[in-house]
């Protein structure tokens, strides 16, 4: 058991620390009013006085949030709600957010424009402000563990440090025309990355034992009773803010801004969690569940109305498709515990089924089903495939199932490639796919044409976004209701212990098949919309792994990263997994590397996922959570009395 | 104690072979309504294998198992549906579900609500769910776990996990309960409480077949006790019969030095 104390890291007088943090936060926010650099070459044009843009907005947000949290923990009347736990660690996290934005912006400007000379006074103020904020926050009384032993990595690992430059030298000493040159380059690259990782890890350990930041048990004071309508307003405001934050992320126009946004968002989320605000909000949402559901749906539905063009609604539509399929996979993986590595094939089955009956001139079946019939067809065909694949394989347990589903995913793709008229019957046009899928028309409403609603023009993707949102809502409803029922409990029981579940009268095979079929059906449903959104279905949209989602590997990652068995988990996970590769295209060759590294770090820090299921959180952090009180006088059993 | 004309459970000549190994050899046993029957034997005697033959986990190589006169299907979930519930020697709870959810899973065979019912949530669904919860809470009160309904099963102390396993098994409304070493790892007080619990279950009209190592526990509880040694039932009867039987003493305390184990196996074959 670790014990915690409340003490500053840097011994500063309390007043000085507070003032320093406050001034730093102010400076960070204020620097946005000044130009950070002299040239508009840096994306976003940060050269204006009094007109913040791009990264400067992030600096303002970070500075203001730090200031609010600081005032809240100091007990300023009127702001206390912002930090119910009064934890200064929240301030430190927000301050770190400010520093992260500052450091990232300054570095990006320096590197991209070539030198510190490109910084204008605003940039220097930003850097100084960020540093001051964190220094000040480190002087606040923080929750810290009393003792963290210094961990030194295995000494042999440090041999990599001299090996990296040697490898680099070696790679350059060999002329490029030598056949071993590429091998040596790859080798020295790997050495350099490994050496960097070792250094970072060791620095992390050192910083950890110096900072000793911990989590003290800070009981939340009971919330002030607010009138019901105020609580409802708070929920609506929270979802409004959430919508704004997510819209900002989706609308980021260049990778630099998105990286800064991601850094800040992660640290702000951590800060708000530590301040207790998230817990408060969660309590409220539990009390007003219908309002919460309605607000979440309304916030999501109002996204297209915040957009002036179709540029980002197309991204949002694809996020929704990806997230919906991830939620369907969550039934199979998160509830029933069946590892499905070929899940994207069911999306493909639904998409192909819808494309074949869409009336596309390239489809060999010359019929055009109305929308509802096409949707039912896609879902039904997908479900049939789910049963066909599941029936023989679900008698297998664990690893074997994973291998079989992996095989199925590939078989689907290759079959679609081969049904091209030469290597098989002419159904799918092989690698050309089925193009020119007409736009949907629902009750005379053409989704392919822009419509004006309430003075705002909704383009094609906006229409599909709203349609897809309905599908997502349906899938959420199915997941929530089935998951919390006799069937859902049986699934979880099978996941936990199949033998015991069968001994409780659960027909394991049938229920696993049901999970498989329902999951397939929901993916197929999403697939029918996807076919119309993307005009074309081709086999290579449905691979096992690719740099861009949706593919089976990313779907699984979205479920696990977001949080297995939850609703919001896969939605958040899918959003991140879609946006990160999309926005980080500027990293080009290193994109997947950075992405993989980020995944490893995330799973190391939060194995239970971003939004953990209550159960799984207990599972992974049992040591950290106090066990429920068992010391209470054991009630004499009725039988024992 | 009188045995009903048609016994509740009628096991005749059950033999279980794994390749060349005969784990259970020609064992017959009956359990009547309202009886508590004990099954003892040294480690590796085939008690749990015998249990697994009864519950459909294994299909016996030879012999038949009848429950209320009908042949039991060789599938665990069908056996449970027919009315035989069991607990496990090494506790097998659904560790990451709450105590209440564990019991609700036990009620699976006694409820019918399917996927569509769950999605549509009609009045029937709500009624079934409410009834299920009430019955589950009753069982938790019966076993003394009502206050821990919302705890995760994994966080219960050992003795309560055993009780929860029993509550979960009872949730399927069985006519016969098979307990596999219900007091393993318990201290004397807990064992006594378990005895009381077994009697209380019998009083609810559930017959019990129990495997145990704790002799005092077995002889306090059981109307009849069968002894299994190396897969064969060597004796069955009341306390006196079993305790005075030569072969039982040999099996537990060992034979005199000359006729040690190899000799016994030879005569067996």
Tab-separated table of C-alpha atoms in Angstrom, chain A residues 395 477-478 480-508 511 514 518 614-616 618-619 622 627-630 632-641, chain B residues 57 76-77 80-81 85-86 88 92-98 101 104-109 111-115 118-121 125 129 133 141-144 147-148 150-152 154-155 157 160 163 168-169 172 193 196-197 200:
chain	number	residue	atom	x	y	z
A	395	UNK	CA	-17.676	-24.648	-30.999
A	477	UNK	CA	-30.255	1.218	-28.237
A	478	UNK	CA	-29.839	-2.436	-29.158
A	480	UNK	CA	-27.773	-0.965	-24.204
A	481	UNK	CA	-30.957	-2.957	-23.958
A	482	UNK	CA	-29.674	-6.369	-24.920
A	483	UNK	CA	-26.480	-5.902	-22.942
A	484	UNK	CA	-28.465	-5.283	-19.794
A	485	UNK	CA	-30.856	-8.207	-20.039
A	486	UNK	CA	-30.986	-11.941	-19.561
A	487	UNK	CA	-29.168	-12.418	-22.861
A	488	UNK	CA	-26.483	-9.864	-22.067
A	489	UNK	CA	-25.843	-11.387	-18.672
A	490	UNK	CA	-25.520	-14.795	-20.274
A	491	UNK	CA	-22.935	-13.372	-22.701
A	492	UNK	CA	-20.881	-11.908	-19.918
A	493	UNK	CA	-21.151	-15.188	-18.023
A	494	UNK	CA	-19.811	-17.046	-21.061
A	495	UNK	CA	-16.970	-14.545	-21.308
A	496	UNK	CA	-16.134	-15.036	-17.653
A	497	UNK	CA	-16.303	-18.831	-17.483
A	498	UNK	CA	-17.926	-20.851	-20.217
A	499	UNK	CA	-18.005	-24.132	-18.295
A	500	UNK	CA	-19.683	-22.554	-15.306
A	501	UNK	CA	-22.094	-20.727	-17.594
A	502	UNK	CA	-23.147	-23.992	-19.206
A	503	UNK	CA	-23.579	-25.540	-15.783
A	504	UNK	CA	-26.001	-22.693	-15.064
A	505	UNK	CA	-28.157	-23.826	-17.950
A	506	UNK	CA	-26.813	-21.482	-20.610
A	507	UNK	CA	-26.595	-22.981	-24.068
A	508	UNK	CA	-23.132	-21.627	-24.792
A	511	UNK	CA	-25.773	-17.693	-27.262
A	514	UNK	CA	-26.618	-15.148	-31.265
A	518	UNK	CA	-26.434	-9.820	-33.904
A	614	UNK	CA	-16.850	-0.429	-13.913
A	615	UNK	CA	-16.021	-4.111	-13.833
A	616	UNK	CA	-12.880	-3.886	-15.860
A	618	UNK	CA	-11.777	-3.036	-10.776
A	619	UNK	CA	-10.100	-5.870	-12.590
A	622	UNK	CA	-7.604	-3.774	-7.896
A	627	UNK	CA	-11.626	-3.448	-1.495
A	628	UNK	CA	-15.221	-3.128	-0.393
A	629	UNK	CA	-15.513	-3.252	3.350
A	630	UNK	CA	-15.536	-6.840	4.469
A	632	UNK	CA	-18.695	-5.385	8.740
A	633	UNK	CA	-20.238	-7.840	11.183
A	634	UNK	CA	-20.950	-10.869	9.055
A	635	UNK	CA	-24.681	-11.126	9.028
A	636	UNK	CA	-25.686	-14.402	10.526
A	637	UNK	CA	-27.129	-16.367	7.729
A	638	UNK	CA	-30.695	-17.360	7.884
A	639	UNK	CA	-29.504	-20.896	7.702
A	640	UNK	CA	-26.816	-20.424	10.279
A	641	UNK	CA	-28.964	-18.627	12.792
B	57	UNK	CA	-19.899	-32.445	-18.828
B	76	UNK	CA	-24.642	-29.478	-19.236
B	77	UNK	CA	-27.262	-26.843	-19.962
B	80	UNK	CA	-29.529	-27.967	-15.525
B	81	UNK	CA	-32.774	-27.329	-17.314
B	85	UNK	CA	-27.670	-27.899	-10.460
B	86	UNK	CA	-24.091	-28.083	-9.291
B	88	UNK	CA	-17.592	-26.614	-8.476
B	92	UNK	CA	-16.063	-20.925	-10.604
B	93	UNK	CA	-18.020	-17.738	-10.099
B	94	UNK	CA	-18.400	-15.080	-12.772
B	95	UNK	CA	-15.736	-13.056	-11.057
B	96	UNK	CA	-16.377	-9.732	-12.754
B	97	UNK	CA	-20.119	-9.734	-12.371
B	98	UNK	CA	-21.888	-8.550	-9.279
B	101	UNK	CA	-25.892	-10.761	-11.517
B	104	UNK	CA	-29.559	-13.854	-12.106
B	105	UNK	CA	-27.423	-15.862	-14.524
B	106	UNK	CA	-28.368	-18.917	-12.498
B	107	UNK	CA	-31.998	-18.212	-13.359
B	108	UNK	CA	-31.262	-18.373	-17.083
B	109	UNK	CA	-33.156	-21.608	-17.725
B	111	UNK	CA	-36.751	-17.358	-17.845
B	112	UNK	CA	-37.574	-16.978	-21.498
B	113	UNK	CA	-36.878	-13.371	-22.439
B	114	UNK	CA	-35.014	-13.215	-25.736
B	115	UNK	CA	-33.294	-10.538	-27.798
B	118	UNK	CA	-35.004	-7.166	-24.466
B	119	UNK	CA	-34.971	-4.566	-27.241
B	120	UNK	CA	-38.686	-3.806	-27.163
B	121	UNK	CA	-38.937	-3.897	-23.375
B	125	UNK	CA	-40.042	-8.092	-20.043
B	129	UNK	CA	-36.968	-8.943	-14.882
B	133	UNK	CA	-34.568	-9.878	-9.228
B	141	UNK	CA	-31.110	-13.374	1.784
B	142	UNK	CA	-31.358	-17.121	2.263
B	143	UNK	CA	-27.599	-17.523	1.994
B	144	UNK	CA	-26.902	-14.333	3.905
B	147	UNK	CA	-26.160	-6.912	1.704
B	148	UNK	CA	-23.439	-7.683	-0.783
B	150	UNK	CA	-23.849	-5.064	-5.605
B	151	UNK	CA	-20.321	-6.213	-4.841
B	152	UNK	CA	-18.229	-7.872	-7.491
B	154	UNK	CA	-14.322	-11.562	-7.004
B	155	UNK	CA	-14.195	-9.249	-4.032
B	157	UNK	CA	-14.199	-13.426	0.940
B	160	UNK	CA	-19.014	-16.120	0.881
B	163	UNK	CA	-22.203	-19.503	-0.505
B	168	UNK	CA	-26.391	-19.337	-7.967
B	169	UNK	CA	-27.011	-23.073	-8.307
B	172	UNK	CA	-32.079	-22.619	-11.404
B	193	UNK	CA	-22.615	-22.844	9.033
B	196	UNK	CA	-26.841	-25.651	8.517
B	197	UNK	CA	-27.149	-24.233	5.019
B	200	UNK	CA	-31.942	-25.577	5.119
